[in-house]
Short mmCIF file of C-alpha atoms in Angstrom, two decimals:
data_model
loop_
_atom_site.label_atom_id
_atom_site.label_comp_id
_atom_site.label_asym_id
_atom_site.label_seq_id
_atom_site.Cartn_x
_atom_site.Cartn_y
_atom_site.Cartn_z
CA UNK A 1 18.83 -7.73 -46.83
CA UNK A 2 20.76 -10.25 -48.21
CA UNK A 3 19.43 -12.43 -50.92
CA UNK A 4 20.49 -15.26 -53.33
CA UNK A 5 18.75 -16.17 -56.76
CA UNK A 6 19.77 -19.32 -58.54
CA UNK A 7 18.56 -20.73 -61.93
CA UNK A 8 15.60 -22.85 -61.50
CA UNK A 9 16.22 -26.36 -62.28
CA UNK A 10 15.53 -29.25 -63.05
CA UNK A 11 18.63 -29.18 -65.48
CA UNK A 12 19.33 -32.74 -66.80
CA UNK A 13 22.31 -33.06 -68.71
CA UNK A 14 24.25 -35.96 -70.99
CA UNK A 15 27.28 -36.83 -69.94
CA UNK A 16 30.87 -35.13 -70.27
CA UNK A 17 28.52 -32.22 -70.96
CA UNK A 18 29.28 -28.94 -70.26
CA UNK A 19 27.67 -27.47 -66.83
CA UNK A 20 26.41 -23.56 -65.66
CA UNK A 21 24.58 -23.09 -62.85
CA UNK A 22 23.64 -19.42 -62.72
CA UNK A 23 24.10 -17.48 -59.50
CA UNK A 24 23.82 -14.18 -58.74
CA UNK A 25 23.41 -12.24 -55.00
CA UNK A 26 22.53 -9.01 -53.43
CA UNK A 27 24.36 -8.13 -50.76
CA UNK A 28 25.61 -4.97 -48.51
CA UNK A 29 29.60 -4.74 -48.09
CA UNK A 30 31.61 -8.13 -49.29
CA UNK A 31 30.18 -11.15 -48.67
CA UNK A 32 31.75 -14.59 -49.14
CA UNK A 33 30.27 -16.87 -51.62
CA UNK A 34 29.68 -20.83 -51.18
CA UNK A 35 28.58 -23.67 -53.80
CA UNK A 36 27.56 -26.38 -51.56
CA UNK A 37 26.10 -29.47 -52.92
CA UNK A 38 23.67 -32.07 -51.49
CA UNK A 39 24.05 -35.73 -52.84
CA UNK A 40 21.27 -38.31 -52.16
CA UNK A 41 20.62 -39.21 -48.62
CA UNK A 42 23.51 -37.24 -47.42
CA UNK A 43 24.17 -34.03 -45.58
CA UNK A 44 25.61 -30.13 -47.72
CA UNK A 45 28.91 -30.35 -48.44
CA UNK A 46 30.77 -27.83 -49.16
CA UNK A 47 31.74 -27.52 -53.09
CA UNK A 48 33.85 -24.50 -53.02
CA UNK A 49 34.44 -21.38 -51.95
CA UNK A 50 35.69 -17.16 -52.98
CA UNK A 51 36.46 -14.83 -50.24
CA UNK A 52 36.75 -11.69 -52.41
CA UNK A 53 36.30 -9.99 -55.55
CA UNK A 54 38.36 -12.15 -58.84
CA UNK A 55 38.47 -15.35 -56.32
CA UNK A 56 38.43 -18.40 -58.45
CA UNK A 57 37.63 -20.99 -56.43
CA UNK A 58 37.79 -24.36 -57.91
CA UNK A 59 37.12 -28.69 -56.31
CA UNK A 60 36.69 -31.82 -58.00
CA UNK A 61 36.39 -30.29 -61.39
CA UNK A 62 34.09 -27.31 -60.73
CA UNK A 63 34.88 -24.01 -60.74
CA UNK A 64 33.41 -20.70 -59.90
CA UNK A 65 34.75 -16.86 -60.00
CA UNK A 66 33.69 -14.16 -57.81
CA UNK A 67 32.74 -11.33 -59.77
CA UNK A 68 31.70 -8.39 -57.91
CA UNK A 69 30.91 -5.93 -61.09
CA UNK A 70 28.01 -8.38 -62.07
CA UNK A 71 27.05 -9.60 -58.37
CA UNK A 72 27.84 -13.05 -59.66
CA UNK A 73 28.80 -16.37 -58.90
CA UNK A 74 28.54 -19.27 -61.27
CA UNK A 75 28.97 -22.51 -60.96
CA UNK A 76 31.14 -24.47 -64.15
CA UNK A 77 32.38 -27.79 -65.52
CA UNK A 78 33.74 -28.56 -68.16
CA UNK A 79 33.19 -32.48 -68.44
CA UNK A 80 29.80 -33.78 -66.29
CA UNK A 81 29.26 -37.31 -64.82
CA UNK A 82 27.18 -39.58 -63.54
CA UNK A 83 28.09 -38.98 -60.21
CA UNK A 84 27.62 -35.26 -60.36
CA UNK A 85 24.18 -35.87 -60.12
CA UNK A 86 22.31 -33.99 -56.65
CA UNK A 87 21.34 -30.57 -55.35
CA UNK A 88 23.75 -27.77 -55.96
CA UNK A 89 23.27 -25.01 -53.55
CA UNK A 90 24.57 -20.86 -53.65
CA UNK A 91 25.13 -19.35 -50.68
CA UNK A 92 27.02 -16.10 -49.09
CA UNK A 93 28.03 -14.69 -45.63
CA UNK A 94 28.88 -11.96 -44.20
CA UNK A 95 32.51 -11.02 -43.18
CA UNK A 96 31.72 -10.02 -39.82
CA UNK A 97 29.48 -11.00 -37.12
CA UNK A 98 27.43 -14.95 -36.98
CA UNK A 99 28.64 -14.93 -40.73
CA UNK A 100 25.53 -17.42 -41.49
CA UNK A 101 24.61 -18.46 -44.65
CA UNK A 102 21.80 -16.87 -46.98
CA UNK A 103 21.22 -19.97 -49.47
CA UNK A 104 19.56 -20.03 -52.97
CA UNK A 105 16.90 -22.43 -53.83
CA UNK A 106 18.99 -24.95 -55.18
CA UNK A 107 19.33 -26.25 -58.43
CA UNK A 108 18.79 -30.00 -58.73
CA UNK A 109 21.28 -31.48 -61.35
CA UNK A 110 20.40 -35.09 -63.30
CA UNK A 111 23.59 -36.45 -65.28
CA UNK A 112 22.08 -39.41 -67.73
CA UNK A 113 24.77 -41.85 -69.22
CA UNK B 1 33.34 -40.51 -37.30
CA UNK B 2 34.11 -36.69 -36.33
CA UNK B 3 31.19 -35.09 -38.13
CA UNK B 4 28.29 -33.22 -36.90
CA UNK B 5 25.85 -35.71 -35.62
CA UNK B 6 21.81 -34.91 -35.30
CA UNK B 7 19.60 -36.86 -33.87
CA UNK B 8 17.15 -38.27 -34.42
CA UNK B 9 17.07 -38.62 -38.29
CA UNK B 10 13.40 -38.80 -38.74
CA UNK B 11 10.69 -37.58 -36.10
CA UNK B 12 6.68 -37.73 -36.85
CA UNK B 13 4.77 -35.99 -33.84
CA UNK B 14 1.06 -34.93 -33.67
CA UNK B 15 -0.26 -31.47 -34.27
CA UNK B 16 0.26 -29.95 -30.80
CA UNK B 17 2.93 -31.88 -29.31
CA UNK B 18 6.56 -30.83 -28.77
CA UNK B 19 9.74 -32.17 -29.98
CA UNK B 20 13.33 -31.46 -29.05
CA UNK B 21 16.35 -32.45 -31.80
CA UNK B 22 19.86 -32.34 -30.53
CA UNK B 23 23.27 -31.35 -32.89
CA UNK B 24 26.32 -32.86 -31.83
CA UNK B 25 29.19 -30.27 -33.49
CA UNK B 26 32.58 -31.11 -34.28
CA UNK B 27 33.99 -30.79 -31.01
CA UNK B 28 36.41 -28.06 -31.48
CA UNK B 29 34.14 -25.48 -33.19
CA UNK B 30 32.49 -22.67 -31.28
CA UNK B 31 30.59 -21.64 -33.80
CA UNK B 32 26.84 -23.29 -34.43
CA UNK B 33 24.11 -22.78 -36.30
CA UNK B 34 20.68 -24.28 -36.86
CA UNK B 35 18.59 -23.69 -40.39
CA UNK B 36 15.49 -25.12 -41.40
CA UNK B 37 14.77 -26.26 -44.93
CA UNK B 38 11.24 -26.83 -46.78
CA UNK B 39 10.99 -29.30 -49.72
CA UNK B 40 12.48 -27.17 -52.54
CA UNK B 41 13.66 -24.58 -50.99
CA UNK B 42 17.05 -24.13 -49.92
CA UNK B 43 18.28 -23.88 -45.63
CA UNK B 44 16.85 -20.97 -44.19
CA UNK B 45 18.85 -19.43 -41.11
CA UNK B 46 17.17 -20.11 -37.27
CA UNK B 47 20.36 -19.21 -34.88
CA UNK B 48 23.60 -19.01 -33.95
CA UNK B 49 25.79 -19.91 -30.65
CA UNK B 50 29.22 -18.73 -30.21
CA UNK B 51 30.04 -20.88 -27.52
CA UNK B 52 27.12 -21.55 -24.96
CA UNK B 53 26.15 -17.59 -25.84
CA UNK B 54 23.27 -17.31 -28.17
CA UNK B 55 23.84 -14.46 -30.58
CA UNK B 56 21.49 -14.18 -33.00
CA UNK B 57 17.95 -15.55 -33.53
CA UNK B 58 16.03 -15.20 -36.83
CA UNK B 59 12.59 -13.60 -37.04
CA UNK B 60 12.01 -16.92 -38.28
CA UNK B 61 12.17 -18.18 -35.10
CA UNK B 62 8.58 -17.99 -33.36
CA UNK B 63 8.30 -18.03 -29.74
CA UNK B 64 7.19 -21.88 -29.82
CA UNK B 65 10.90 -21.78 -31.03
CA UNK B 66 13.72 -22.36 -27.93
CA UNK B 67 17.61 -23.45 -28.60
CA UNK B 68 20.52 -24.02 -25.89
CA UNK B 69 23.79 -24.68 -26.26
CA UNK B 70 24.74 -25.55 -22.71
CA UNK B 71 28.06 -25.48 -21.59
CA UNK B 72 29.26 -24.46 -25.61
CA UNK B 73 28.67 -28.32 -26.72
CA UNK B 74 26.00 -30.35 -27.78
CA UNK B 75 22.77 -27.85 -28.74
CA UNK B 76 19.09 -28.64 -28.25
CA UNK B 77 16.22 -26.94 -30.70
CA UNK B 78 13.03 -27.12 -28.84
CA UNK B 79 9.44 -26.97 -30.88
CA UNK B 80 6.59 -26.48 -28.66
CA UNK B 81 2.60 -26.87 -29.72
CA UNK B 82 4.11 -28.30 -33.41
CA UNK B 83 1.87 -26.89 -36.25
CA UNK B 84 1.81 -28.16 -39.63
CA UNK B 85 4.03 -25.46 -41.07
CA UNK B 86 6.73 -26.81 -39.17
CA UNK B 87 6.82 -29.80 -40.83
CA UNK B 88 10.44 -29.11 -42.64
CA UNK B 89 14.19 -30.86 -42.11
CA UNK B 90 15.94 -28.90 -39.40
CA UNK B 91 19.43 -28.85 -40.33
CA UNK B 92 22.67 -28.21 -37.71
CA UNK B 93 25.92 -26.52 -38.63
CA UNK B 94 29.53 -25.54 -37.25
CA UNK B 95 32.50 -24.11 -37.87
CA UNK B 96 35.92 -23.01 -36.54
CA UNK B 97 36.37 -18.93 -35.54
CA UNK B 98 36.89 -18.43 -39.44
CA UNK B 99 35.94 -21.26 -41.16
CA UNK B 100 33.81 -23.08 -43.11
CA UNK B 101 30.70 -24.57 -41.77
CA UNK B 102 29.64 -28.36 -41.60
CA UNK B 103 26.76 -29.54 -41.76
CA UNK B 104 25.08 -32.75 -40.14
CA UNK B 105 22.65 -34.61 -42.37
CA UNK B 106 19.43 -33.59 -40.72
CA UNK B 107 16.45 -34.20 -38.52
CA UNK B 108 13.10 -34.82 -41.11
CA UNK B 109 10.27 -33.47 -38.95
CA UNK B 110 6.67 -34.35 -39.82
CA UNK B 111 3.69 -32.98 -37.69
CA UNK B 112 0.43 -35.14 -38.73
#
């Protein structure tokens, strides 16, 4: 089935740091990939989104490309902050069908000033 | 506010009893889903409506386990005979036909 790995966190960074959060998936045909992101005491937002293979998709700094040779999805920014700071989550769906969402474990991010 | 609203936020219930959450959607989305997430873990999938239809249910989703969507609005997730190993936050989503899905900010169940 379809399957998300993440890397494990913590990951506690300085700020205007560079960020990567690995992703990678398993899937069967071609799946749309998510970054949501959960920020203290609120609900998953999305973060962004690729619908096929050399998407870039790209919000409030972050951006991550679809790249269907390597079954990846990372998650990248080039200047951190403060407010960055929460859960950051991986997901795909399928095309077709309920098109839920298979999430990764999450990846909890800590910005420090 | 035009979210999707759960209710209630927070919900402790004794071994053995049952609980019933309600999602609110946005209210032009046919599309909802429930997931349930453990501490650390990240949402796993329950079901989906399209509509008042019920679609797809995960194997996840024991028989103590019941969801409606009556009349394709509001939805109601049922536990029966809670266990321990339910304790989790039960999460509610929708979307539009093609679209991307919203979440509401959770029911925290804990079964003491």
């Amino acid at each position: 089935g379809n399957s998300v790995t993440q890397m494990e966190g913590p990951v506690t960074l300085s700020e205007e740091a560079f960020l990567t959060i690995n992703c990678t998936y398993t899937a069967t045909g071609y799946p749309s990939l998510f970054w949501y992101v959960q920020y203290p005491g609120e609900g998953l937002q999305l973060l962004l989104k690729a619908t096929k293979a050399d998407d870039k998709g790209s919000n409030k700094g972050f951006e991550a490309t679809y790249r269907k040779e390597t079954t990846s999805f990372h998650l990248e920014k080039g200047s951190v902050q403060v407010s960055d700071s929460a859960v950051y989550f991986c997901a795909l769906s399928d095309f077709q069908g309920a098109q839920k969402l298979v999430f990764g474990q999450g990846t909890r991010l800590t910005i420090n000033p | 506010d035009t979210g999707v609203s759960q209710n209630p936020r927070h919900k402790i219930t004794k071994r053995g009893q049952n609980v019933t959450f309600r999602c609110d959607p946005i209210s032009e989305h046919n599309r909802l889903y429930w997931y349930r997430q453990t501490l650390g873990q990240g949402p796993e999938f329950l079901t989906y409506f399209q509509n008042e239809a019920q679609l797809e249910k995960s194997r996840l989703l024991s028989d103590r386990f019941s969801a409606e969507r009556p009349k394709g609005s509001f939805s109601t997730l049922e536990i029966q005979r809670t266990e321990q190993g339910d304790s989790a936050m039960y999460l509610c989503a929708s979307s539009p036909r093609r679209g991307e899905a919203f979440f509401g900010q959770g029911t925290r169940l804990t079964v003491v």
